[in-house]
Structure formats: C-alpha cells, structure tokens
Amino acid sequence: IYTLSLHDALPIFDLIDRLTNFIVEYTRDSDINANIKVADLIRNVKLDKAKSIFYIIIEALTNVKKHSQAKNIELSLKINSGNRCLMIDIRDDGKGFNINETELFHSNRGKWCLLNMHQRSSSLGGTCTIESRVQGGTRVFVKIPLGKTAVCA
C-alpha cells in the first residue's frame, strides 16, 4: 500500500532546470550568446511564483531575440541577503529603443509581452522596470517579494 501525500501530488516545476533547458534551445536557435548567473536558493521559490517568474524571463528573452539584434545577453537571478526578494536582471547589447517613443503598455500587432511582464510582476507583488537607449541595449529588472510580508526596496 502506498500513501500519497499532498506533497507527492503537487506538480514539479524546477525553475533552474526549466531555465537551463530554455537557454540551451534559445542559444542554439539564435546567434545570441547567453551568460547566466543563478543563485542556488532559487530552487526554494514556491511553485506558483516560479512559473510566473519563468514566463517573465521567457517574455523578456523572446523580445531580445525578435527585436534587439543583440549578440549577447546577461541573465542574473539572485535572492537578496535577507532571502526576502528575488531580483532578476536581464541585459542585452542590442540596438535598444527610445522608451519615450515606444508604447510599452499597448498591443503591437497582438503582442503583449511588455505588458505581460509588468502584469505578472505586479501579480506577484513585485515590479518590472525597463531601461533602454538607442544603440545602447536594454535592461529588464524585476523584483519579486518571496514572503507574504516581504517588500522589495
């Protein structure tokens, strides 16, 4: 007789493994080199947050691939010293864009990636900041609180 616990019934979503697999395919299918730094503590991120975090990163990297003409990306995921805030930093060396002239929060031919990143971050109690300059690359910086009472400064 096997006793099924609630933990056994939960689907497995390993954020690091998913990101690793995605990055392998991403670099294979593009001419973009990826430098990834991920803190091992990321494995402790709860399932509901891990999936949204994964999709935020996917959307950011998809934008790089489609629009930036970048040759390199840097992706960093770390948890601050108090283990209360996940910080995601994605940078590319692409063509960048003028944020003041770009409609960040509107559909562009049915594409909602920038809006989705903001909405997903917000739904987790976090923030998403996009910085870019023409010919200077783009940075997407996301902060996600990890505890119920955590606040990312």
Coordinates of C-alpha atoms in Angstrom, one line a residue:
I1 CA 0.0 0.0 0.0
Y2 CA 1.3 3.4 -1.0
T3 CA 0.2 6.5 0.8
L4 CA 0.0 9.6 -1.4
S5 CA 0.8 12.7 0.4
L6 CA -0.2 16.2 -0.7
H7 CA 3.4 17.0 -1.5
D8 CA 3.6 14.0 -3.9
A9 CA 0.6 15.2 -5.7
L10 CA 2.0 18.6 -6.5
P11 CA 3.3 19.1 -10.0
I12 CA 7.1 19.6 -10.1
F13 CA 8.4 22.8 -11.6
D14 CA 12.1 23.3 -11.2
L15 CA 12.8 26.9 -12.2
I16 CA 16.6 26.3 -12.7
D17 CA 16.1 23.2 -14.9
R18 CA 13.4 24.9 -16.9
L19 CA 15.6 28.0 -17.5
T20 CA 18.6 25.9 -18.3
N21 CA 16.6 23.9 -20.9
F22 CA 15.1 27.1 -22.4
I23 CA 18.5 28.8 -22.6
V24 CA 20.1 25.8 -24.3
E25 CA 17.4 25.9 -27.0
Y26 CA 17.4 29.7 -27.2
T27 CA 21.2 30.0 -27.9
R28 CA 21.0 27.1 -30.3
D29 CA 18.2 28.7 -32.3
S30 CA 19.7 32.2 -32.4
D31 CA 23.1 33.9 -32.7
I32 CA 22.8 35.2 -29.2
N33 CA 25.3 34.2 -26.5
A34 CA 24.0 33.9 -23.0
N35 CA 25.8 34.5 -19.7
I36 CA 23.6 33.2 -16.9
K37 CA 24.1 33.6 -13.2
V38 CA 21.6 31.8 -10.9
A39 CA 21.8 31.5 -7.2
D40 CA 21.0 28.0 -5.9
L41 CA 18.5 29.4 -3.4
I42 CA 16.2 30.0 -6.4
R43 CA 15.2 26.3 -6.1
N44 CA 13.3 27.4 -2.9
V45 CA 10.9 29.7 -4.8
K46 CA 7.4 28.4 -4.4
L47 CA 5.7 26.8 -7.4
D48 CA 3.1 29.5 -8.0
K49 CA 5.8 32.2 -8.2
A50 CA 8.3 30.0 -10.1
K51 CA 6.0 29.6 -13.1
S52 CA 5.3 33.3 -13.3
I53 CA 9.0 34.1 -12.9
F54 CA 9.8 31.7 -15.7
Y55 CA 7.3 33.3 -18.0
I56 CA 8.6 36.8 -17.3
I57 CA 12.1 35.7 -18.3
I58 CA 10.8 33.9 -21.4
E59 CA 8.9 37.0 -22.5
A60 CA 12.0 39.3 -22.0
L61 CA 14.3 36.9 -23.8
T62 CA 11.8 36.5 -26.6
N63 CA 11.7 40.3 -27.1
V64 CA 15.5 40.3 -27.2
K65 CA 15.5 37.6 -29.9
K66 CA 12.8 39.2 -32.0
H67 CA 13.6 42.9 -31.8
S68 CA 17.1 43.8 -30.4
Q69 CA 19.6 42.4 -32.8
A70 CA 21.7 41.6 -29.7
K71 CA 24.7 39.3 -29.8
N72 CA 24.9 38.9 -26.1
I73 CA 22.5 38.7 -23.1
E74 CA 23.2 38.5 -19.4
L75 CA 20.7 37.0 -17.1
S76 CA 21.1 37.1 -13.3
L77 CA 18.7 35.7 -10.7
K78 CA 19.6 36.3 -7.1
I79 CA 18.0 36.5 -3.8
N80 CA 19.0 39.4 -1.6
S81 CA 20.8 38.7 1.7
G82 CA 17.6 38.6 3.8
N83 CA 16.1 35.9 1.5
R84 CA 13.1 38.1 1.0
C85 CA 13.4 39.4 -2.5
L86 CA 14.2 37.8 -5.8
M87 CA 16.0 40.1 -8.3
I88 CA 16.0 39.3 -12.0
D89 CA 18.3 41.3 -14.2
I90 CA 18.3 40.8 -18.0
R91 CA 20.6 42.9 -20.1
D92 CA 21.3 42.8 -23.8
D93 CA 23.8 44.6 -26.1
G94 CA 21.2 45.1 -28.9
K95 CA 20.0 48.2 -30.7
G96 CA 17.8 49.4 -27.8
F97 CA 14.9 51.8 -28.3
N98 CA 13.6 55.1 -27.1
I99 CA 11.3 54.3 -24.2
N100 CA 9.6 57.6 -24.6
E101 CA 8.6 56.8 -28.2
T102 CA 7.6 53.2 -27.5
E103 CA 4.2 52.2 -26.4
L104 CA 5.3 49.8 -23.6
F105 CA 1.8 49.0 -22.4
H106 CA -0.1 48.6 -25.6
S107 CA -0.6 45.8 -28.0
N108 CA 1.7 45.9 -31.0
R109 CA 0.1 43.7 -33.7
G110 CA -1.3 41.5 -31.0
K111 CA 1.9 41.2 -29.0
W112 CA 1.5 41.9 -25.3
C113 CA 5.0 40.8 -24.0
L114 CA 6.0 44.1 -22.3
L115 CA 2.6 44.5 -20.7
N116 CA 2.6 40.8 -19.6
M117 CA 5.9 41.2 -17.8
H118 CA 4.6 44.1 -15.9
Q119 CA 1.3 42.4 -15.1
R120 CA 3.0 39.1 -14.0
S121 CA 5.5 41.0 -11.8
S122 CA 2.6 43.1 -10.2
S123 CA 0.5 40.0 -9.6
L124 CA 3.4 38.6 -7.5
G125 CA 3.6 41.9 -5.6
G126 CA 6.7 42.9 -7.5
T127 CA 7.9 45.4 -10.0
C128 CA 9.3 45.4 -13.5
T129 CA 11.5 48.2 -14.8
I130 CA 12.6 48.5 -18.4
E131 CA 15.6 50.7 -19.3
S132 CA 16.8 51.2 -22.8
R133 CA 18.6 53.7 -25.0
V134 CA 19.0 53.7 -28.8
Q135 CA 22.2 51.7 -29.7
G136 CA 22.8 51.1 -26.0
G137 CA 21.0 47.9 -25.3
T138 CA 18.1 47.2 -23.0
R139 CA 17.7 46.1 -19.4
V140 CA 14.7 44.5 -17.7
F141 CA 14.9 44.5 -14.0
V142 CA 12.3 42.6 -11.9
K143 CA 11.9 42.4 -8.1
I144 CA 9.6 39.8 -6.6
P145 CA 9.0 39.6 -2.9
L146 CA 9.3 36.0 -1.6
G147 CA 7.4 36.2 1.6
K148 CA 3.8 37.3 2.4
T149 CA 5.1 40.4 4.2
A150 CA 8.3 40.9 2.2
V151 CA 8.7 44.2 0.4
C152 CA 11.4 44.7 -2.2
A153 CA 13.1 48.1 -1.9

